[in-house]
Amino acid sequence: MTNGDVTPEQWRDAMAMANIPTLLLVLVQLTGDRAWIEEPYQPTRGRGLSDNDTGGLSNELQLRVRAAALEAVLAWSAGTPPVMAEPSPELLVEMMSVSLGEKIPFEYAGMIEHELELRGRADHDQQREPRPDCPAGFRVLIIGAGMSGICAAVNLGRAGIPYMIVEKHQSVGGTWLENRYPGCGVDVPSHLYSYSFAQNDWSHYFALRDELYDYFVRVADEFGVVENIRFETEVKRATYRCERQEWDVELVTPGGASESVRANVVISAVGAFNKPKMPNVAGLGDFTGPSAHTARWPGEGIDLAGKDVAVIGTGASAMQVVPAIAGTAASVMVFQRSPQWASPFEKFHTPVPEPVQLLLRALPLYHDWYRLRLSWAFNDRIHDALQKDPLWEHPERSVNAINDGFRSALTRYIEAELGDRLDLLAKVLPDYPPFGKRMLLDNGWFRALRRDNVHLFTESVTEVMADGIISDSGEFHRADVLIWATGFDVVHFLAPMEIIGRSGRTLHEAWHGDDARAFLGTAVPDFPNFFCLYGPNTQFGHGGSLISVVERQMHYVLDVLDKMINAGAGVVEVREGVHDEYNQRVDAAHEHMVWTHPGMDTYYRNSKGRVVVNNPFRIVDVWEWTNAANLDHYVTEPALGLVNGARSGG
């Protein structure tokens, strides 16, 4: 739909439901009048992760804003261009600060310009060398057709670089293909958890699994990605051949036969949340009823009506599945090793009204500013709360005064949610600092625990029997169904594939198993022309959308490839010193952050206690570092020859 297809009545309905702080920013650009970000229109600071839809303004002021916005949008729809199409960087930061009710540092101007497709992107494109023609025969192989693989494919396709994707499943979607348990959904706002190049008419502010899966299927189809995918095919081994400057990739085809293909560049897009982690419990195979890990939920589902269900684990998937099944099962027993912090989830299961969907679809300025405001709330806003204060008096409960404030606020929220069941407080209140583990969003978890048919046990499961489980205390718990919400093995990146580099070492040998490291989470010495998407230390534990992270990685990878081709190089391999210095900075930063706080376990850390999953830096820092590649960071070799695209049977 274009803005010309929208009737005045539809615009009026949309303005009546629009987010006020976002409308103020749209008004400034459409009218050129900065009075809309001055008193009395300045919004109050939003609480927590709230959209702050009213901006804290009085009803009279809200009506005034909506009426002015309607007039300005009708004029724009009729062909009047924005008076202030390109605000200065200073004004953009001021606009963002006012709309959020808090000071945004000027260093975020580049990110804001980029998201709004203003000078930040135009200047960068002018400064970048012209995109070179891809040499004949040059080809990239992408491993995986999930969120990262689709992102890589679309970006390569737009750059005119031929690619092939190898995908082990019958469809695209990755995480959202594999995970289908009751209540499964995303804990990042839908309008952030979407590609910048492929926005979507989301039906809910936080989408559930089926809508997410459909989105990735649609994007892969619309951008012509599907035709370049070999489904039901797995990569067994990839070996770098120095003499040809190519990768030999051994595949296992749908029929089980071996096949070899060549590629100049290999991009791993296998992700991390794809290897379910099962506890080392005796008798796992002895249970006679339905038993499933949340990530391997059977396609036909499991009948839970009237059943006694045991849920093992209390992480993100458990927090989604327990409220979803509590009203169906006869009883739900939850076995918890450690409690989790969970934040209020204001728009949980809230649909996006049709007038707002139309507004997001038809008015790009509104969509982009709305997404930008969301990104701040879910990005660097809380970074300071994660830093250890060596002078802080209460390190046993928090890491600094800001962090302690979060603890107090979250504790009050939990108490309110428990209501008259404060007997549960000691069981559900964590004794470690907020954000020490992944901060979860409350999908009705605490209210579900209040139900008469839900029982919380602060014990681990030690043994599985034919008709139930035994917990730490030795007590037997009869169950009809077992649900293992025990997370994923995220520290063994890329396993079980063998990636063999220049020296003959495998990537897992270079990483000593679970001690993965990469420059910018992307490039590894001794592995030329090889890039990881969502590699080690790329997840922002303080917020952010993983899609945004992967888009930045692909922006960087494309710049490396552009400069490689422009330089006539056939090889790029990150210098060991550059790689090591970056990872030393990663480790040093982590030592000052909550994730290395003693007294808690987290999937962020490997067997040596090193944080291998999270990135400790601010998102704005990583954004700057990935904006343009420096070829001096890489060892290069002149191109010898290019792959001919032929395949040989094996």
XYZ file of C-alpha atoms in Angstrom:
650
model
C 0.000 0.000 0.000
C 1.177 3.524 -0.813
C 0.160 6.661 1.044
C -2.086 7.599 -1.889
C -4.248 4.546 -1.199
C -5.057 5.730 2.332
C -8.293 7.658 2.801
C -8.572 10.703 5.094
C -10.760 8.625 7.405
C -8.080 5.932 7.648
C -5.412 8.551 8.411
C -7.708 9.987 11.102
C -8.178 6.566 12.710
C -4.424 5.974 12.596
C -3.578 9.314 14.221
C -6.042 8.563 17.014
C -4.066 5.457 17.999
C -0.510 6.491 17.156
C 2.372 6.714 19.611
C 2.586 10.364 20.713
C 6.408 10.654 21.087
C 6.800 9.246 17.568
C 4.203 11.635 16.145
C 6.127 14.580 17.595
C 9.214 13.587 15.591
C 7.163 13.137 12.426
C 5.650 16.588 12.958
C 9.063 18.229 13.232
C 10.155 16.792 9.889
C 6.893 17.314 8.021
C 6.314 20.890 9.210
C 9.840 22.078 9.990
C 8.532 23.436 13.305
C 10.770 22.439 16.223
C 8.115 23.706 18.664
C 6.841 20.118 18.691
C 9.901 19.019 20.695
C 9.718 21.935 23.113
C 7.492 22.562 26.104
C 4.680 21.795 26.665
C 5.040 18.829 24.291
C 8.152 17.198 25.718
C 7.317 13.612 26.755
C 8.200 12.174 30.126
C 10.727 9.335 30.335
C 9.155 5.955 29.623
C 9.276 3.258 32.281
C 11.194 0.083 31.597
C 10.528 -1.297 28.126
C 7.286 0.649 27.675
C 6.464 2.339 24.350
C 5.216 5.300 26.435
C 2.334 5.710 23.981
C 0.904 8.856 25.600
C 4.286 10.439 26.297
C 2.886 11.399 29.696
C 1.077 14.333 28.086
C -2.374 15.519 29.149
C -5.389 14.488 27.081
C -5.691 18.051 25.765
C -2.079 18.100 24.547
C -2.409 14.643 23.023
C -5.471 15.775 21.041
C -3.548 18.824 19.862
C -0.643 16.652 18.669
C -2.938 14.197 16.890
C -4.863 16.969 15.142
C -1.671 18.673 13.937
C -0.225 15.344 12.815
C -3.367 14.555 10.837
C -3.189 17.912 9.049
C 0.518 17.473 8.247
C 0.140 13.873 7.071
C -2.823 14.723 4.834
C -0.715 17.443 3.207
C 2.189 15.035 2.793
C -0.137 12.402 1.352
C -1.355 14.981 -1.162
C 2.212 15.579 -2.353
C 3.697 18.200 -0.028
C 7.285 17.094 0.749
C 8.663 17.212 4.298
C 9.895 20.701 5.137
C 12.820 19.215 7.030
C 13.780 16.184 4.971
C 17.327 16.018 6.387
C 17.633 17.406 9.925
C 21.163 18.121 11.111
C 22.892 15.435 13.184
C 22.582 17.707 16.216
C 18.842 18.085 15.733
C 18.334 14.355 15.145
C 19.978 13.552 18.472
C 17.961 16.276 20.187
C 14.736 14.923 18.668
C 15.545 11.403 19.816
C 16.449 12.631 23.314
C 13.245 14.617 23.715
C 11.029 11.794 22.470
C 12.582 9.371 24.967
C 12.743 11.815 27.856
C 16.447 11.199 28.419
C 19.773 12.414 27.082
C 21.129 10.532 24.061
C 24.877 11.030 23.447
C 25.797 12.756 20.189
C 27.886 9.764 19.110
C 24.618 8.008 18.216
C 23.952 10.498 15.407
C 25.441 8.203 12.753
C 23.225 5.302 13.759
C 20.142 7.528 13.741
C 20.984 8.936 10.303
C 21.590 5.454 8.957
C 18.250 4.138 10.231
C 16.478 7.140 8.720
C 18.432 6.722 5.444
C 19.728 10.284 5.596
C 23.276 11.617 5.231
C 24.852 8.842 7.294
C 24.122 6.346 4.549
C 24.563 8.728 1.618
C 27.957 10.003 2.791
C 29.173 6.500 3.446
C 28.144 5.387 -0.025
C 29.974 8.376 -1.507
C 33.124 7.600 0.451
C 33.063 3.902 -0.356
C 34.932 2.832 -3.449
C 32.631 1.942 -6.343
C 31.344 -1.616 -5.955
C 33.508 -3.789 -8.193
C 32.156 -6.252 -10.703
C 32.318 -9.732 -9.274
C 34.944 -11.802 -11.161
C 33.591 -14.547 -13.368
C 33.270 -17.810 -11.471
C 33.479 -16.219 -8.015
C 31.044 -17.849 -5.621
C 30.167 -17.820 -1.934
C 28.811 -20.814 -0.045
C 26.497 -20.054 2.895
C 25.899 -22.716 5.513
C 22.356 -22.466 6.878
C 19.106 -20.862 5.692
C 17.896 -19.428 8.967
C 17.736 -15.762 9.870
C 21.488 -15.200 9.328
C 21.698 -17.194 6.109
C 18.781 -15.343 4.538
C 20.365 -12.028 5.535
C 23.678 -13.052 3.962
C 21.984 -14.242 0.779
C 19.932 -11.080 0.251
C 22.965 -8.860 0.779
C 25.158 -10.916 -1.544
C 22.441 -10.997 -4.178
C 22.063 -7.230 -4.068
C 25.830 -6.881 -4.450
C 25.818 -9.134 -7.521
C 27.864 -11.860 -5.839
C 26.758 -15.410 -6.745
C 26.039 -17.687 -3.794
C 24.651 -21.062 -2.849
C 23.072 -22.003 0.494
C 23.291 -25.448 2.017
C 20.434 -26.148 4.432
C 19.928 -29.393 6.351
C 16.158 -28.969 6.732
C 13.360 -29.003 4.163
C 12.609 -25.322 4.666
C 14.160 -22.017 5.640
C 13.635 -20.469 9.070
C 16.281 -21.973 11.338
C 15.261 -21.359 14.955
C 11.690 -20.559 13.943
C 11.413 -23.758 11.934
C 12.756 -25.953 14.725
C 11.028 -24.382 17.726
C 7.259 -24.840 17.860
C 6.471 -25.535 21.518
C 3.356 -23.976 23.102
C 3.814 -20.248 23.698
C 6.926 -20.014 21.511
C 7.652 -16.462 20.407
C 10.197 -13.659 20.308
C 11.210 -11.491 23.274
C 12.327 -8.590 21.075
C 9.696 -6.225 19.600
C 8.548 -7.482 16.218
C 9.400 -4.181 14.527
C 13.009 -4.595 15.679
C 13.135 -8.324 15.001
C 12.851 -7.819 11.254
C 15.280 -6.986 8.487
C 15.819 -3.326 7.639
C 15.299 -4.273 3.990
C 12.086 -6.248 4.561
C 9.665 -4.767 7.043
C 6.488 -6.625 7.882
C 2.876 -5.938 8.837
C 3.213 -7.601 12.226
C -0.076 -8.630 13.815
C 1.360 -8.461 17.364
C 3.925 -6.231 19.039
C 5.823 -9.396 20.052
C 5.277 -12.034 17.384
C 4.687 -15.704 18.044
C 6.424 -18.545 16.283
C 4.100 -19.138 13.327
C 4.123 -15.487 12.237
C 7.913 -15.347 12.591
C 8.378 -18.500 10.524
C 6.030 -17.199 7.826
C 8.000 -13.945 7.710
C 11.314 -15.664 6.968
C 9.691 -17.928 4.382
C 8.203 -14.861 2.659
C 11.476 -12.911 2.660
C 13.405 -15.869 1.255
C 10.825 -16.236 -1.504
C 10.442 -12.541 -2.370
C 14.201 -11.954 -2.623
C 14.830 -15.040 -4.760
C 16.838 -16.787 -2.061
C 14.967 -20.103 -2.229
C 16.118 -20.846 -5.772
C 19.736 -20.797 -4.533
C 19.214 -23.230 -1.641
C 20.007 -26.919 -1.585
C 17.653 -28.316 1.025
C 18.123 -31.495 3.088
C 21.858 -31.204 2.499
C 24.464 -30.956 5.236
C 28.043 -29.775 5.338
C 30.240 -32.520 6.721
C 33.627 -30.862 6.220
C 35.108 -27.749 4.625
C 38.819 -27.709 3.820
C 40.806 -24.688 2.671
C 43.109 -25.339 -0.292
C 45.994 -22.859 -0.314
C 47.154 -23.822 -3.793
C 43.756 -22.892 -5.281
C 42.641 -20.186 -2.831
C 39.388 -22.093 -2.522
C 37.364 -24.112 -0.072
C 36.521 -27.747 -0.805
C 33.211 -28.436 0.886
C 32.037 -32.009 1.435
C 28.266 -32.346 1.463
C 25.904 -35.115 2.461
C 22.969 -35.107 0.037
C 19.336 -36.064 0.818
C 19.997 -39.615 -0.269
C 23.051 -39.889 1.980
C 25.618 -39.713 -0.815
C 28.748 -37.576 -0.605
C 29.344 -34.671 -2.918
C 32.081 -32.052 -3.166
C 31.660 -28.418 -4.154
C 34.111 -25.538 -4.324
C 33.722 -21.957 -3.182
C 35.945 -18.910 -2.937
C 34.335 -17.796 0.300
C 32.439 -19.679 3.017
C 30.026 -17.943 5.379
C 28.796 -19.857 8.397
C 25.216 -18.921 9.239
C 24.403 -21.889 11.447
C 23.622 -19.819 14.529
C 23.970 -20.978 18.106
C 20.498 -21.926 19.305
C 20.258 -25.139 17.319
C 21.894 -27.795 19.503
C 19.528 -28.729 22.367
C 21.282 -29.380 25.646
C 19.996 -32.345 27.621
C 21.088 -32.872 31.216
C 23.195 -35.857 32.175
C 20.401 -37.736 33.903
C 20.128 -41.487 34.372
C 17.257 -43.257 32.638
C 16.505 -40.634 29.985
C 15.286 -43.330 27.629
C 13.200 -45.183 30.202
C 10.212 -42.842 30.267
C 7.211 -44.439 28.539
C 5.156 -41.305 27.939
C 5.749 -38.366 25.605
C 9.068 -36.638 26.300
C 10.472 -33.738 24.269
C 12.984 -30.924 24.416
C 11.283 -27.625 23.606
C 13.493 -27.253 20.530
C 12.417 -30.659 19.230
C 8.690 -30.367 19.812
C 6.912 -32.897 17.567
C 5.130 -31.438 14.564
C 1.890 -33.140 15.508
C 2.157 -31.705 19.016
C 1.571 -33.425 22.348
C -1.855 -33.818 23.911
C -1.523 -32.187 27.331
C -5.215 -32.019 28.229
C -5.782 -33.502 31.655
C -2.174 -34.686 31.906
C 0.370 -34.332 34.705
C 3.281 -32.513 33.078
C 6.813 -32.062 34.403
C 8.771 -29.092 33.009
C 12.500 -29.271 33.677
C 14.174 -25.858 33.523
C 13.136 -22.253 34.108
C 14.840 -20.335 31.301
C 13.315 -18.433 28.390
C 11.470 -21.369 26.817
C 10.074 -22.536 30.169
C 8.863 -19.024 30.898
C 6.903 -19.200 27.642
C 5.664 -22.768 27.797
C 4.424 -22.971 31.418
C 1.861 -20.123 31.169
C 0.777 -21.501 27.778
C -0.044 -24.994 29.101
C -1.120 -24.294 32.684
C -4.755 -23.898 31.687
C -4.789 -27.157 29.728
C -2.796 -29.651 31.801
C -4.202 -31.236 34.963
C -1.016 -30.235 36.775
C 2.332 -28.697 35.910
C 5.426 -29.458 37.997
C 8.303 -27.050 37.390
C 11.834 -28.066 38.394
C 14.102 -25.073 38.887
C 17.867 -25.095 39.457
C 18.031 -21.322 39.833
C 15.456 -18.510 39.556
C 15.457 -15.952 36.760
C 14.978 -12.205 36.638
C 12.025 -11.263 34.432
C 11.016 -7.805 33.303
C 7.447 -6.513 32.850
C 6.141 -7.287 29.384
C 3.697 -4.460 28.707
C 2.520 -5.552 25.276
C 2.607 -9.319 25.815
C 0.092 -10.910 23.408
C -1.116 -7.441 22.412
C -2.207 -7.165 18.767
C -1.126 -4.211 16.656
C -4.402 -2.411 15.785
C -5.137 -2.273 12.069
C -4.956 1.554 11.936
C -1.475 1.391 13.489
C -0.427 -1.347 11.067
C -1.565 0.930 8.243
C 0.362 3.864 9.691
C 3.568 1.833 9.978
C 3.075 0.586 6.431
C 2.135 3.843 4.711
C 4.152 6.507 6.540
C 7.863 5.628 6.414
C 8.841 8.481 8.749
C 6.565 7.119 11.449
C 7.814 3.562 10.968
C 11.494 4.537 11.093
C 11.196 6.779 14.153
C 9.070 4.208 15.963
C 11.713 1.549 15.291
C 14.501 3.912 16.385
C 12.803 4.646 19.710
C 12.367 0.925 20.322
C 16.012 0.313 19.523
C 17.186 2.656 22.285
C 15.012 1.013 24.935
C 16.304 -2.408 23.907
C 19.917 -1.407 23.159
C 22.523 0.623 25.051
C 20.158 2.211 27.553
C 21.133 -0.188 30.343
C 24.816 -0.673 29.508
C 25.925 1.351 32.544
C 23.874 -0.910 34.809
C 26.116 -3.859 33.877
C 29.438 -2.352 34.994
C 31.015 -3.454 38.280
C 31.631 -0.604 40.707
C 34.637 -1.603 42.858
C 33.454 0.782 45.584
C 29.880 -0.532 45.644
C 28.883 -1.624 49.154
C 26.583 -4.512 48.202
C 28.363 -6.702 45.615
C 26.507 -9.738 46.962
C 23.241 -8.507 45.419
C 24.158 -6.048 42.634
C 27.129 -4.534 40.819
C 26.445 -0.805 41.135
C 23.818 1.667 42.277
C 21.941 1.630 38.961
C 21.902 -2.147 38.967
C 20.628 -2.107 42.542
C 17.818 0.190 41.435
C 16.816 -2.396 38.834
C 16.888 -5.033 41.566
C 14.502 -3.021 43.744
C 12.118 -2.286 40.884
C 12.086 -5.883 39.631
C 11.582 -7.211 43.154
C 8.568 -4.937 43.622
C 7.198 -6.151 40.304
C 7.615 -9.806 41.273
C 5.920 -9.196 44.620
C 3.003 -7.512 42.868
C 2.656 -10.368 40.382
C 2.702 -12.993 43.156
C -0.115 -11.201 44.986
C -1.208 -13.282 47.967
C 1.351 -16.010 47.139
C 4.345 -14.320 48.741
C 5.283 -17.747 50.078
C 6.770 -18.231 46.582
C 8.997 -15.156 46.811
C 11.972 -16.935 48.361
C 11.840 -19.497 45.535
C 11.548 -17.105 42.599
C 13.697 -14.151 43.729
C 17.256 -14.471 42.331
C 20.205 -13.876 44.673
C 22.476 -12.708 41.835
C 22.508 -9.236 40.235
C 19.943 -8.295 37.573
C 21.199 -9.034 34.034
C 23.723 -11.543 35.432
C 21.860 -14.078 33.336
C 19.782 -13.293 30.300
C 16.995 -10.910 31.319
C 13.704 -12.564 30.478
C 10.335 -11.005 29.728
C 7.459 -12.073 31.929
C 5.011 -14.030 29.779
C 2.655 -14.503 32.717
C 5.210 -16.683 34.536
C 4.639 -15.435 38.077
C 0.877 -15.491 37.692
C 1.051 -19.042 36.350
C 3.011 -20.097 39.442
C 0.111 -18.830 41.577
C -2.277 -21.364 40.040
C -3.401 -24.273 42.223
C -2.335 -26.787 39.562
C 1.213 -25.409 39.149
C 3.890 -26.557 41.583
C 7.427 -25.146 41.751
C 10.253 -27.346 43.014
C 13.664 -25.782 43.625
C 15.419 -29.018 42.771
C 17.180 -30.665 39.873
C 16.110 -33.906 38.282
C 18.493 -36.763 39.025
C 16.802 -39.761 37.406
C 14.027 -40.586 34.959
C 11.736 -43.534 35.592
C 9.132 -45.153 33.347
C 6.316 -43.065 34.800
C 8.000 -40.043 36.338
C 11.174 -38.470 37.665
C 13.242 -38.388 40.839
C 14.536 -35.067 42.151
C 17.525 -34.101 44.323
C 15.647 -34.835 47.530
C 15.026 -38.409 46.417
C 11.314 -37.754 45.995
C 9.485 -39.455 43.129
C 7.172 -37.301 41.013
C 4.710 -39.127 38.779
C 4.254 -37.544 35.343
C 2.465 -38.301 32.077
C 4.596 -35.933 29.980
C 8.148 -34.591 30.306
C 9.117 -31.249 28.783
C 12.838 -30.490 28.801
C 13.302 -26.715 28.764
C 17.036 -27.050 29.367
C 18.387 -24.685 26.729
C 21.080 -25.079 24.131
C 24.768 -25.828 23.797
C 25.799 -22.386 22.583
C 29.498 -22.468 23.489
C 30.542 -25.118 20.930
C 30.154 -22.909 17.883
C 29.682 -24.620 14.493
C 29.802 -28.151 15.936
C 29.722 -30.833 14.635
C 31.016 -29.562 11.257
C 34.730 -29.810 10.544
C 36.224 -26.567 9.250
C 39.882 -27.153 8.331
C 42.057 -24.086 7.839
C 45.307 -23.210 6.131
C 47.528 -25.108 8.592
C 45.403 -28.264 8.648
C 43.937 -27.528 12.075
C 40.198 -27.709 12.547
C 38.363 -24.694 13.850
C 37.444 -26.624 16.986
C 41.103 -27.373 17.620
C 41.907 -23.689 17.175
C 39.127 -22.880 19.623
C 40.099 -25.646 22.089
C 36.552 -26.939 21.962
C 34.411 -24.358 23.716
C 36.775 -21.347 23.758
C 35.677 -19.707 20.506
C 37.192 -16.354 19.509
C 36.940 -14.239 16.369
C 37.781 -10.722 15.267
C 34.522 -8.754 15.537
C 32.915 -12.145 16.072
C 33.425 -12.709 12.354
C 36.964 -13.626 11.178
C 39.542 -16.130 12.508
C 43.295 -16.348 11.734
C 44.362 -19.440 9.780
C 40.906 -19.625 8.161
C 41.115 -17.477 4.997
C 37.977 -16.312 3.191
C 35.831 -17.650 6.026
C 33.336 -15.593 8.023
C 31.031 -16.410 10.933
C 27.651 -14.761 11.362
C 26.460 -14.755 14.966
C 29.918 -15.958 15.931
C 31.585 -15.747 19.352
C 30.966 -12.614 21.435
C 28.314 -11.159 19.131
C 25.191 -11.416 21.297
C 24.401 -8.224 23.161
C 23.384 -9.381 26.624
C 22.133 -5.914 27.484
C 19.654 -5.768 24.624
C 19.447 -5.342 20.906
C 17.980 -7.388 18.101
C 20.076 -10.253 16.792
C 18.909 -9.343 13.298
C 20.512 -5.904 13.666
C 23.762 -7.547 14.774
C 23.826 -9.893 11.790
C 22.991 -7.059 9.391
C 25.994 -5.126 10.702
C 28.192 -8.195 10.301
C 27.067 -8.623 6.699
C 27.610 -4.920 6.055
C 31.193 -5.444 7.239
C 31.709 -8.729 5.334
C 30.500 -7.142 2.095
C 32.940 -4.275 2.586
C 35.763 -6.795 3.092
C 34.763 -8.598 -0.113
C 34.437 -5.340 -2.058
C 37.908 -4.234 -1.011
C 39.326 -7.700 -1.600
C 38.003 -7.747 -5.182
C 39.002 -4.119 -5.811
C 42.547 -4.942 -4.690
C 42.720 -7.951 -7.017
C 43.168 -10.239 -4.013
C 42.104 -13.858 -3.916
C 42.584 -14.242 -0.169
C 41.758 -12.259 2.958
C 42.812 -13.649 6.330
C 42.604 -11.624 9.523
C 46.003 -10.957 11.079
C 46.666 -12.894 14.239
C 47.797 -9.795 16.120
C 44.629 -7.880 15.176
C 42.490 -10.837 16.215
C 44.306 -11.338 19.521
C 44.283 -7.664 20.474
C 40.528 -7.466 19.860
C 39.845 -10.530 22.005
C 42.067 -9.216 24.779
C 39.852 -6.136 24.830
C 36.768 -8.358 24.909
C 38.054 -10.304 27.914
C 39.243 -7.180 29.743
C 35.852 -5.526 29.309
C 34.059 -8.634 30.576
C 36.110 -8.610 33.759
C 34.365 -5.351 34.657
C 30.868 -6.585 33.828
C 28.080 -8.427 35.583
C 28.525 -11.642 33.559
C 31.769 -12.452 35.397
C 30.161 -11.814 38.791
C 30.746 -14.810 41.097
C 27.959 -16.946 42.482
C 25.986 -17.799 39.364
C 26.099 -20.004 36.288
C 25.166 -18.759 32.852
C 25.235 -20.201 29.362
C 27.254 -17.139 28.381
C 30.426 -18.709 29.854
C 32.421 -21.722 28.727
C 33.993 -24.485 30.829
C 36.899 -22.175 31.707
C 34.587 -19.416 32.930
C 35.308 -17.174 29.943
C 32.354 -15.290 28.440
C 32.171 -16.515 24.836
C 28.616 -15.574 23.876
C 28.100 -11.932 24.862
C 29.661 -8.811 23.460
C 30.732 -6.450 26.265
C 30.823 -3.273 24.199
C 28.126 -0.748 23.490
C 26.137 -1.321 20.331
C 27.205 2.086 19.028
C 30.855 1.033 19.348
C 30.341 -2.147 17.350
C 28.292 -0.193 14.814
C 31.266 2.117 14.236
C 33.815 -0.713 14.064
C 31.773 -2.561 11.432
C 30.958 0.493 9.330
C 33.994 0.067 7.067
C 36.567 -2.698 6.802
C 40.275 -1.930 7.020
C 42.100 -4.245 4.654
C 45.299 -3.610 6.639
C 43.738 -5.834 9.315
C 44.044 -8.730 6.870
C 46.799 -10.672 5.151
C 45.997 -10.706 1.434
C 47.243 -12.687 -1.535
C 46.893 -11.801 -5.229
C 44.158 -13.788 -6.929
C 45.456 -16.919 -8.660
C 42.275 -18.162 -10.261
C 38.603 -18.537 -9.637
C 36.349 -21.471 -8.982
C 34.730 -22.853 -12.099
C 31.561 -23.889 -10.328
C 31.898 -27.559 -11.327
C 30.904 -30.301 -8.913
C 32.506 -33.663 -8.524
C 30.716 -36.720 -7.226
C 32.053 -38.543 -4.223
